[in-house]
Amino acid sequence: GDVVSADRLTDGIHLVVDALKLNEVEAVYGVVGIPITDLARLAQASGIRFVGFRHESAAGHAAAAAGFLTGKPGICLTVSAPGFLNGLVALANATVNCFPMVQISGSSERHLVDLQRGDYEEMDQLAAARQFAKAAYRVHRAEDIGRGIARAIRTAVSGRPGGVYLDIPAAVLGEVIDAQAGAASLWRVVDPAPRQVPEPAALDRAIDLLASARRPLVVLGKGAAYARADDQIREFVERTGVPYLPMSMAKGLLPDDHPQSVASTRSLALRRADVVMLVGARLNWLLGHGDAPQWNADAKFIQVDIASTELDSNQPIAAPLVGDVGSVMQALLDRTGSGRITVPSQWRDELAARSAENVAKMAKRLAAAETAHPMRFLGALQAVRDVLRENPRAYVVNEGANALDLARNTIGMQVPRHRLDSGTWGVMGIGLGFAIAAAVESGDPVVAIEGDSAFGFSGMELETICRYGLPIVTVVLNNSGVYRGDAAASESGDPAPTALQARHDLMIAAFGGKGYRATTPDEVTAALREALALGKPALVDCVIDPTDGTESGNIAHLNPKGITVQR
Ligand code: ADP
């Protein structure tokens, strides 16, 4: 048509961008290609921050982390078939971790795909996504784009958050419709995650149970961190005096040096507690499913969770509290004056005594590691810990086997939602995507503490970090191997399956970032301090003793035991 009538027209691409803006989406993480390149360009031109990655799973992990950090669904944009599948890894991981995220993917021509005529990047993406996501939707008409985006956002963030797939075929992106009708078809989601409060009887049941406890324990999970109920949680824990255990991503909800934290006496706390209140934490493998002998077989459970189907998944829940953590904790506070729930001093003393023993044991290990040559994990991590203490606002991203176990226990968090890690799946590959999201969403510095194997899954995103000039320091704990780096080569001369070799500091230099190689804790300290002060992309390759580290870290028991394989 002529120029005048084109003014009165819009298309699918514009409608997607307009719908995202109307719903206050500020950043989109993705990888461009057919059919979404113009969508990314238009998003950027309209003021949305488009962050272009090298691989879709890293872009997806970034969107998931953005969802956790902001409480609004992170948006990932992918191309058809292979790009879509790469992103799907992150969508599935987001769903498992209860992070709100929407993966918007272009897809190929429906009339070709559905008859399997062999289209460019042919795949039934909707069917593929469905089993890995909280929900999957497809838009067939440009006039439904606003509805599709509203529905995706609502589904991702309400109730138990998760990953939502939104399929938009190329033909819909290119569909031209009347601009006024298009604008009228968009809407803004009102109160995307409505609050939910349990009834008074349920609250009283929980309070009575907690009040009857002789050895009560609160477990805080990442659902509690996600809920942004920091004040209510702190008030409840401190008013009742109940000892609490932070799951890894709940660290910092209360500062890790809090006197009521039982992080240093976790096994005793689980084994002995008689009433356990789970707050946004599942009784999954990370908590031994609540089973004896790791847990007291007679323990009674209170569970605060937004998802009612989570309750009774592993153990009988004596006092269910279905609702959002913020509302539930507030309601509990309103009904428990001081003195209603108290903690017998015997329990506090028992925990304190064990904690003192464990801290002393750990202090010896830390002291030995400080002077060890070659450097050990704990030598490097103490240096990282000390520099992070000078930078309490820095975000910490953490993945690996030993790198995860040891960093989690060594590095305390002071503020909520500043630690992002391998999460519910124990997945590798989240590292740089999570780090990029933390930097983009907050503008604050990020330290990504990575095992050398874990780093490799998203290592190419160093280029993304450098291209956007993000204040991320990647610390690679490089012991030249998966788990360890000391396995002998095979008889054929091939390296062992667990072997790795890399100078990661040289890698970042190729992209214009600053690389450091550290062989002693002092060098780690100096490098990390300088890198954080510069506020520029940097990587510290920490050369770790290849004999340091244990197979599979803390979860070696999950390896199948058949006829013994020589390690
Ligand atoms: P962790 O791994 O830290 O133990 P999980 O991911 O296992 O934590 O558990 C998080 C739980 O929190 C999930 O069962 C989820 O349904 C719940 N959850 C998420 N958001 C909220 C919220 N706002 N209020 C209450 N529960 C929530």
XYZ file of C-alpha atoms and ligand atoms in Angstrom:
594
model
C 0.000 0.000 0.000
C 0.937 3.676 -0.063
C 2.782 5.462 2.776
C -0.380 6.935 4.293
C -2.109 3.608 4.719
C 1.114 1.978 6.019
C 0.865 4.397 8.970
C -2.414 2.838 9.857
C -0.998 -0.663 9.746
C 1.030 -2.716 12.118
C 2.495 -6.221 12.042
C 3.236 -9.132 14.325
C 6.729 -7.963 15.146
C 5.525 -4.532 16.262
C 2.715 -6.074 18.272
C 5.106 -8.365 20.158
C 7.328 -5.431 21.070
C 4.343 -3.225 21.988
C 2.882 -5.972 24.175
C 6.203 -6.498 25.974
C 6.574 -2.760 26.577
C 3.013 -2.468 27.813
C 3.876 -5.167 30.360
C 7.017 -3.304 31.413
C 9.527 -5.763 30.035
C 12.892 -4.030 30.240
C 15.284 -6.662 28.942
C 15.202 -9.502 26.444
C 17.915 -12.191 26.343
C 18.361 -14.066 23.107
C 20.154 -15.107 19.969
C 18.952 -13.670 16.639
C 18.345 -15.432 13.342
C 15.404 -16.322 11.096
C 12.624 -15.313 11.883
C 13.281 -13.045 14.873
C 16.166 -10.757 13.880
C 13.919 -7.784 13.153
C 12.054 -8.431 16.369
C 15.294 -8.021 18.319
C 16.172 -4.866 16.362
C 12.776 -3.328 16.964
C 12.829 -4.259 20.661
C 16.166 -2.497 21.015
C 15.017 0.544 19.032
C 11.970 0.828 21.277
C 14.086 1.017 24.434
C 14.046 -2.596 25.585
C 17.564 -3.799 26.398
C 18.332 -6.660 24.043
C 21.240 -8.793 25.205
C 22.557 -10.939 22.391
C 24.217 -14.199 23.409
C 26.370 -16.805 21.674
C 24.207 -19.762 22.664
C 20.520 -19.956 23.489
C 20.849 -21.992 26.646
C 22.953 -19.226 28.200
C 20.397 -16.645 27.031
C 17.649 -18.769 28.558
C 19.490 -19.187 31.833
C 19.913 -15.408 31.915
C 16.174 -14.918 31.449
C 15.481 -17.423 34.234
C 17.860 -15.669 36.617
C 16.313 -12.316 35.727
C 12.964 -13.839 36.682
C 14.270 -14.943 40.061
C 15.986 -11.632 40.726
C 13.125 -9.326 39.710
C 10.000 -11.397 40.361
C 8.911 -10.608 36.798
C 9.210 -13.215 34.041
C 12.559 -13.048 32.270
C 12.171 -13.085 28.499
C 14.255 -15.271 26.196
C 14.034 -14.991 22.430
C 15.067 -17.893 20.223
C 14.984 -18.958 16.579
C 13.259 -22.076 15.272
C 14.095 -25.730 15.936
C 17.755 -25.948 17.076
C 17.794 -22.527 18.722
C 14.476 -23.314 20.328
C 15.796 -26.638 21.662
C 18.912 -25.001 23.067
C 16.726 -22.519 24.910
C 14.421 -25.264 26.103
C 17.143 -26.572 28.424
C 16.931 -23.304 30.315
C 13.136 -23.204 30.194
C 13.008 -26.656 31.758
C 15.582 -25.671 34.371
C 13.596 -22.519 35.183
C 10.466 -24.608 35.617
C 12.185 -27.081 37.924
C 13.606 -24.211 39.981
C 10.309 -22.272 40.065
C 11.752 -19.221 38.298
C 9.331 -17.210 36.150
C 10.440 -17.066 32.537
C 8.921 -16.847 29.066
C 10.688 -18.302 26.058
C 9.355 -16.679 22.914
C 10.426 -18.565 19.851
C 9.940 -18.049 16.188
C 8.924 -21.181 14.337
C 8.663 -22.349 10.758
C 5.623 -22.537 8.470
C 2.821 -24.486 10.106
C 1.395 -25.873 6.889
C 4.804 -27.340 6.036
C 5.786 -28.421 9.538
C 2.518 -30.130 10.373
C 2.577 -32.235 7.205
C 6.279 -32.879 7.793
C 7.104 -31.647 4.329
C 10.652 -30.844 5.364
C 10.718 -27.094 6.034
C 13.754 -25.028 7.013
C 14.211 -25.757 10.740
C 11.117 -27.898 10.830
C 9.883 -28.951 14.232
C 6.652 -29.194 16.183
C 8.023 -26.893 18.875
C 4.784 -26.539 20.796
C 4.549 -30.283 21.346
C 8.224 -30.476 22.275
C 8.007 -27.623 24.780
C 4.878 -28.806 26.523
C 6.472 -31.558 28.581
C 9.358 -29.388 29.789
C 7.531 -26.198 30.695
C 4.853 -25.043 33.107
C 2.730 -24.302 30.029
C 3.126 -23.894 26.277
C 1.027 -21.723 23.987
C 0.996 -20.849 20.307
C -0.280 -17.698 18.644
C -1.901 -18.274 15.250
C -3.093 -14.757 14.404
C -1.463 -11.378 14.884
C -4.614 -10.210 16.669
C -3.864 -12.808 19.399
C -0.311 -11.661 20.156
C -1.385 -9.431 23.038
C -3.476 -12.241 24.477
C -0.630 -14.725 24.068
C 1.875 -12.512 25.844
C -0.528 -11.644 28.659
C -1.316 -15.317 29.127
C 2.358 -16.281 29.096
C 3.256 -13.641 31.677
C 0.331 -14.529 33.939
C 1.116 -18.229 33.799
C 4.850 -17.787 34.366
C 4.571 -15.655 37.479
C 1.338 -16.600 39.257
C 1.031 -19.500 41.671
C 4.235 -21.541 41.556
C 6.409 -19.642 39.094
C 7.883 -21.477 36.131
C 8.867 -21.424 32.498
C 6.295 -20.741 29.792
C 6.794 -21.340 26.110
C 5.207 -18.999 23.564
C 5.395 -20.110 19.950
C 5.032 -17.427 17.283
C 5.317 -18.717 13.712
C 7.175 -16.571 11.180
C 3.956 -15.949 9.267
C 2.330 -14.411 12.353
C 5.333 -12.144 12.946
C 4.954 -10.912 9.377
C 1.169 -10.624 9.419
C -0.062 -7.086 8.764
C -3.207 -5.812 10.479
C -4.905 -2.500 11.173
C -2.843 -0.530 13.681
C -5.792 0.594 15.786
C -7.208 -2.894 16.035
C -3.735 -4.117 16.855
C -3.274 -1.593 19.664
C -6.700 -2.444 21.051
C -5.785 -6.134 21.135
C -2.991 -5.646 23.690
C -3.392 -5.528 27.439
C -1.428 -5.146 30.585
C -1.640 -7.937 33.143
C -3.136 -6.649 36.403
C -1.636 -7.994 39.651
C 0.309 -10.769 37.916
C 1.032 -12.776 41.104
C -1.885 -12.238 43.473
C -1.257 -12.770 47.171
C -2.714 -15.834 48.791
C -3.345 -16.312 52.510
C -4.244 -19.515 54.368
C -7.281 -19.567 56.639
C -6.886 -18.808 60.364
C -7.372 -22.450 61.406
C -4.390 -23.496 59.299
C -2.273 -20.759 60.854
C -3.256 -21.786 64.376
C -2.502 -25.433 63.648
C 1.002 -24.489 62.576
C 1.579 -22.163 65.498
C 0.369 -24.769 67.998
C 2.707 -27.343 66.534
C 5.671 -25.011 66.585
C 4.848 -23.959 70.142
C 4.828 -27.610 71.244
C 8.266 -28.320 69.785
C 11.256 -29.133 71.911
C 13.702 -28.961 69.025
C 12.163 -26.741 66.330
C 13.880 -25.893 63.062
C 13.031 -23.527 60.202
C 14.341 -24.369 56.717
C 14.465 -21.431 54.332
C 14.504 -22.235 50.607
C 14.861 -20.223 47.446
C 11.071 -19.849 47.318
C 11.415 -17.753 50.467
C 14.107 -15.649 48.825
C 12.008 -15.299 45.691
C 9.007 -14.130 47.739
C 10.801 -10.941 48.835
C 9.415 -11.329 52.333
C 12.787 -10.502 53.837
C 11.474 -8.399 56.712
C 8.713 -10.790 57.743
C 11.038 -13.785 57.640
C 13.690 -12.072 59.699
C 11.128 -10.813 62.193
C 9.582 -14.271 62.561
C 12.907 -16.052 62.991
C 14.211 -13.521 65.481
C 10.998 -13.125 67.453
C 10.592 -16.875 67.938
C 14.306 -17.607 68.282
C 13.913 -20.793 66.230
C 17.178 -22.040 64.666
C 17.114 -21.893 60.876
C 18.898 -23.579 57.997
C 19.290 -21.604 54.766
C 19.260 -23.593 51.534
C 21.981 -22.343 49.214
C 19.970 -19.706 47.363
C 18.268 -18.577 50.573
C 21.654 -17.601 51.977
C 21.695 -13.900 52.810
C 17.970 -13.759 53.566
C 19.364 -13.386 57.045
C 23.096 -12.665 57.118
C 25.050 -15.929 57.157
C 26.804 -15.031 60.424
C 23.430 -14.805 62.181
C 23.578 -16.539 65.587
C 20.449 -18.610 64.811
C 21.866 -20.083 61.591
C 22.596 -23.797 61.869
C 24.469 -23.959 58.560
C 27.552 -25.159 60.436
C 25.627 -27.906 62.208
C 23.274 -28.958 59.463
C 23.398 -32.723 59.970
C 22.714 -32.530 63.683
C 19.864 -30.080 63.116
C 18.188 -32.368 60.568
C 18.720 -35.514 62.607
C 17.390 -34.076 65.856
C 14.699 -31.532 64.974
C 11.232 -32.614 66.139
C 9.196 -29.910 64.385
C 10.413 -28.592 61.065
C 8.926 -25.604 59.316
C 9.743 -25.548 55.604
C 9.461 -22.081 54.090
C 9.684 -22.093 50.289
C 11.832 -25.234 50.363
C 10.952 -28.655 48.973
C 11.709 -31.950 50.680
C 13.477 -33.166 47.538
C 16.868 -34.854 47.132
C 18.624 -31.740 48.393
C 16.988 -32.407 51.771
C 17.229 -36.198 51.611
C 13.456 -36.369 50.981
C 12.939 -35.862 54.707
C 13.797 -39.525 55.292
C 15.371 -41.136 58.350
C 18.117 -41.623 59.369
C 19.203 -38.263 57.946
C 16.082 -36.843 59.606
C 14.461 -37.676 62.895
C 11.895 -40.341 61.960
C 9.309 -38.736 64.282
C 9.751 -35.204 62.974
C 6.542 -33.296 62.262
C 6.484 -30.943 59.312
C 4.928 -27.543 58.734
C 5.194 -26.462 55.101
C 4.721 -22.980 53.682
C 4.352 -23.198 49.921
C 2.376 -21.544 47.149
C 1.852 -24.915 45.441
C -0.572 -27.139 47.361
C 0.502 -30.201 45.380
C 3.993 -29.910 46.819
C 2.661 -30.868 50.238
C 2.826 -34.558 51.160
C 5.138 -35.176 48.206
C 7.659 -36.851 50.485
C 6.529 -36.795 54.098
C 3.202 -36.244 55.826
C 2.688 -32.530 56.335
C 1.127 -32.036 59.745
C 0.441 -28.350 59.224
C 0.058 -27.162 55.631
C 0.256 -23.428 54.991
C -0.622 -22.860 51.365
C -0.006 -19.302 50.309
C 2.714 -16.886 49.353
C 5.551 -16.674 51.830
C 5.077 -12.954 52.440
C 1.400 -13.198 53.355
C 1.847 -16.379 55.374
C 4.751 -15.041 57.408
C 2.897 -11.789 58.031
C -0.198 -13.690 59.148
C 1.924 -15.830 61.467
C 3.528 -12.713 62.933
C 0.105 -11.161 63.477
C -0.952 -14.229 65.462
C 2.184 -14.851 67.486
C 3.011 -12.266 70.075
C 6.387 -12.651 71.728
C 6.553 -15.639 74.067
C 4.035 -17.819 72.207
C 6.825 -19.810 70.561
C 9.977 -20.383 72.546
C 13.040 -22.524 72.030
C 14.258 -24.682 74.936
C 17.787 -23.665 75.860
C 18.879 -27.315 75.764
C 18.318 -27.371 72.003
C 20.152 -24.124 71.478
C 23.058 -25.371 73.592
C 23.214 -28.703 71.782
C 23.427 -26.922 68.429
C 25.908 -24.351 69.679
C 28.243 -27.000 71.083
C 28.288 -28.981 67.839
C 28.676 -25.815 65.832
C 31.748 -24.828 67.829
C 33.292 -28.262 67.156
C 32.550 -28.099 63.441
C 33.811 -24.553 63.093
C 37.055 -25.517 64.827
C 37.494 -28.509 62.484
C 36.844 -26.343 59.465
C 39.251 -23.684 60.747
C 42.032 -26.280 60.710
C 41.221 -27.279 57.134
C 41.129 -23.633 56.097
C 44.429 -22.861 57.799
C 46.110 -25.841 56.131
C 44.783 -24.776 52.744
C 46.009 -21.210 53.181
C 49.650 -22.209 52.902
C 49.348 -25.256 50.629
C 51.364 -25.332 47.381
C 50.111 -25.934 44.793
C 47.021 -23.937 45.725
C 43.960 -25.845 46.947
C 40.280 -25.051 46.421
C 39.959 -23.780 49.964
C 43.064 -21.608 49.606
C 41.640 -19.803 46.591
C 38.137 -19.657 48.069
C 39.277 -18.017 51.286
C 40.869 -15.302 49.204
C 37.632 -14.879 47.239
C 35.671 -14.826 50.499
C 37.808 -12.057 51.954
C 37.521 -9.847 48.879
C 33.764 -10.447 48.744
C 33.515 -9.285 52.355
C 34.819 -5.934 51.116
C 32.067 -6.002 48.441
C 28.887 -7.228 50.176
C 26.657 -5.959 47.333
C 28.378 -8.161 44.773
C 26.326 -11.011 43.342
C 27.764 -14.496 43.580
C 27.121 -17.086 40.883
C 28.386 -20.565 41.658
C 28.540 -23.870 39.815
C 30.746 -26.924 39.647
C 31.090 -29.985 41.849
C 33.814 -29.174 44.368
C 33.660 -25.530 43.331
C 29.995 -25.502 44.356
C 30.235 -27.483 47.596
C 33.271 -25.682 48.901
C 32.290 -22.157 47.859
C 28.795 -22.553 49.321
C 30.264 -23.420 52.704
C 33.141 -20.962 52.653
C 31.486 -17.842 51.327
C 28.845 -16.213 53.500
C 26.137 -13.991 52.052
C 25.014 -10.781 53.699
C 22.091 -9.743 51.481
C 19.101 -11.625 50.049
C 18.940 -12.900 46.454
C 22.622 -12.322 45.780
C 23.551 -15.959 45.335
C 22.600 -17.893 42.186
C 23.704 -21.460 41.665
C 23.165 -24.875 40.079
C 19.876 -25.200 41.940
C 17.383 -28.021 42.013
C 18.851 -30.041 39.165
C 22.447 -29.458 40.193
C 22.893 -28.368 36.593
C 26.124 -27.230 34.934
C 25.999 -24.437 32.375
C 24.070 -21.746 34.244
C 27.205 -19.785 35.141
C 27.744 -16.981 32.693
C 24.070 -16.659 31.763
C 23.123 -16.155 35.403
C 26.044 -13.751 35.854
C 25.035 -11.681 32.834
C 21.454 -11.378 34.075
C 22.592 -10.343 37.546
C 24.801 -7.621 36.071
C 22.189 -6.430 33.560
C 19.304 -6.382 36.030
C 21.187 -4.792 38.926
C 24.154 -2.896 37.494
C 26.110 -4.262 40.471
C 29.329 -6.280 40.258
C 29.111 -10.052 39.881
C 31.634 -12.718 40.827
C 31.036 -16.035 39.063
C 32.833 -18.817 40.936
C 33.188 -21.641 38.448
C 34.692 -25.082 38.366
C 36.790 -25.433 35.218
C 34.431 -28.042 33.831
C 31.256 -26.100 34.671
C 32.737 -22.967 33.119
C 33.149 -24.689 29.767
C 29.417 -25.085 29.256
C 28.891 -21.354 28.892
C 32.474 -20.116 28.476
C 31.896 -18.515 25.080
C 29.619 -15.998 26.800
C 32.808 -14.284 27.972
C 32.507 -12.579 24.611
C 28.970 -11.421 25.492
C 30.246 -10.075 28.819
C 33.048 -8.180 27.074
C 30.818 -6.908 24.240
C 28.395 -5.358 26.738
C 31.205 -4.294 29.091
C 29.545 -5.929 32.109
C 31.167 -5.765 35.577
C 31.555 -9.527 35.897
C 34.635 -11.237 37.290
C 34.733 -14.927 36.456
C 36.842 -16.906 38.900
C 37.738 -20.311 37.471
C 38.923 -22.893 39.983
C 41.108 -24.714 37.529
C 42.280 -28.120 38.705
C 42.527 -29.373 35.107
C 39.668 -31.782 35.272
C 36.101 -32.744 35.947
C 36.223 -33.376 39.723
C 40.036 -33.743 39.674
C 42.833 -33.305 37.183
C 45.197 -36.081 38.165
C 43.755 -39.082 36.298
C 46.277 -40.922 34.132
C 45.845 -41.020 30.356
C 44.451 -44.194 28.854
C 46.680 -46.871 27.309
C 45.804 -45.474 23.887
C 47.217 -42.154 24.971
C 43.874 -40.384 25.046
C 43.311 -38.154 28.048
C 41.154 -39.593 30.856
C 37.400 -38.921 30.541
C 37.683 -36.484 33.421
C 40.727 -34.574 32.100
C 40.634 -30.932 30.931
C 43.235 -28.344 30.059
C 42.887 -24.599 29.524
C 44.385 -21.189 30.182
C 41.095 -19.375 30.706
C 42.879 -16.092 31.361
C 44.095 -16.104 27.757
C 40.583 -16.810 26.547
C 39.058 -13.607 27.905
C 41.986 -11.600 26.547
C 40.857 -12.594 23.045
C 37.613 -10.695 23.641
C 39.225 -7.620 25.156
C 38.659 -8.491 28.823
C 41.335 -8.654 31.463
C 42.787 -12.058 32.306
C 44.699 -12.957 35.465
C 46.472 -16.162 36.334
C 46.748 -16.846 40.062
C 48.844 -19.595 41.622
C 48.638 -18.501 45.274
C 45.832 -17.178 47.498
C 47.607 -13.801 47.617
C 47.537 -13.611 43.840
C 43.822 -14.453 43.876
C 43.201 -11.656 46.365
C 45.167 -9.113 44.372
C 43.577 -10.064 41.052
C 40.002 -10.134 42.310
C 40.396 -6.897 44.229
C 41.829 -5.132 41.186
C 39.230 -6.589 38.831
C 36.316 -5.529 41.061
C 37.787 -2.049 41.438
C 38.051 -1.704 37.641
C 34.421 -2.772 37.237
C 35.232 -4.302 33.854
C 35.002 -7.816 32.434
C 37.752 -9.946 33.942
C 38.667 -13.547 34.573
C 40.913 -14.987 37.255
C 42.200 -18.435 36.346
C 43.106 -19.985 39.699
C 45.602 -22.784 39.213
C 44.471 -25.481 41.656
C 46.316 -28.639 42.667
C 45.049 -31.312 40.223
C 44.932 -33.801 43.107
C 42.512 -31.597 45.058
C 38.807 -32.317 44.760
C 36.592 -35.342 45.231
C 34.704 -37.304 42.614
C 31.189 -35.802 42.310
C 31.818 -33.549 45.316
C 29.296 -34.057 48.124
C 26.994 -36.257 46.073
C 29.309 -39.140 45.174
C 26.726 -41.537 46.649
C 24.533 -40.837 43.609
C 26.971 -42.642 41.307
C 25.690 -46.156 40.532
C 27.745 -48.847 42.200
C 28.098 -51.955 40.052
C 31.321 -53.835 39.560
C 33.962 -51.399 40.730
C 35.448 -49.213 38.013
C 38.999 -48.144 38.648
C 39.204 -44.416 39.290
P 15.410 -24.927 47.757
O 16.054 -25.654 46.606
O 16.082 -23.658 48.106
O 15.167 -25.810 48.925
P 12.989 -25.249 46.287
O 13.189 -24.722 44.913
O 13.093 -26.716 46.485
O 13.957 -24.465 47.273
O 11.581 -24.823 46.827
C 10.996 -23.615 46.472
C 9.525 -23.732 46.806
O 9.025 -22.431 46.991
C 8.697 -24.377 45.694
O 8.006 -25.498 46.193
C 7.739 -23.271 45.261
O 6.446 -23.749 44.988
C 7.740 -22.355 46.452
N 7.482 -20.950 46.155
C 7.933 -20.207 45.154
N 7.521 -18.952 45.257
C 6.787 -18.878 46.368
C 6.069 -17.847 47.037
N 6.051 -16.600 46.592
N 5.424 -18.164 48.167
C 5.432 -19.426 48.642
N 6.092 -20.427 48.077
C 6.757 -20.164 46.960
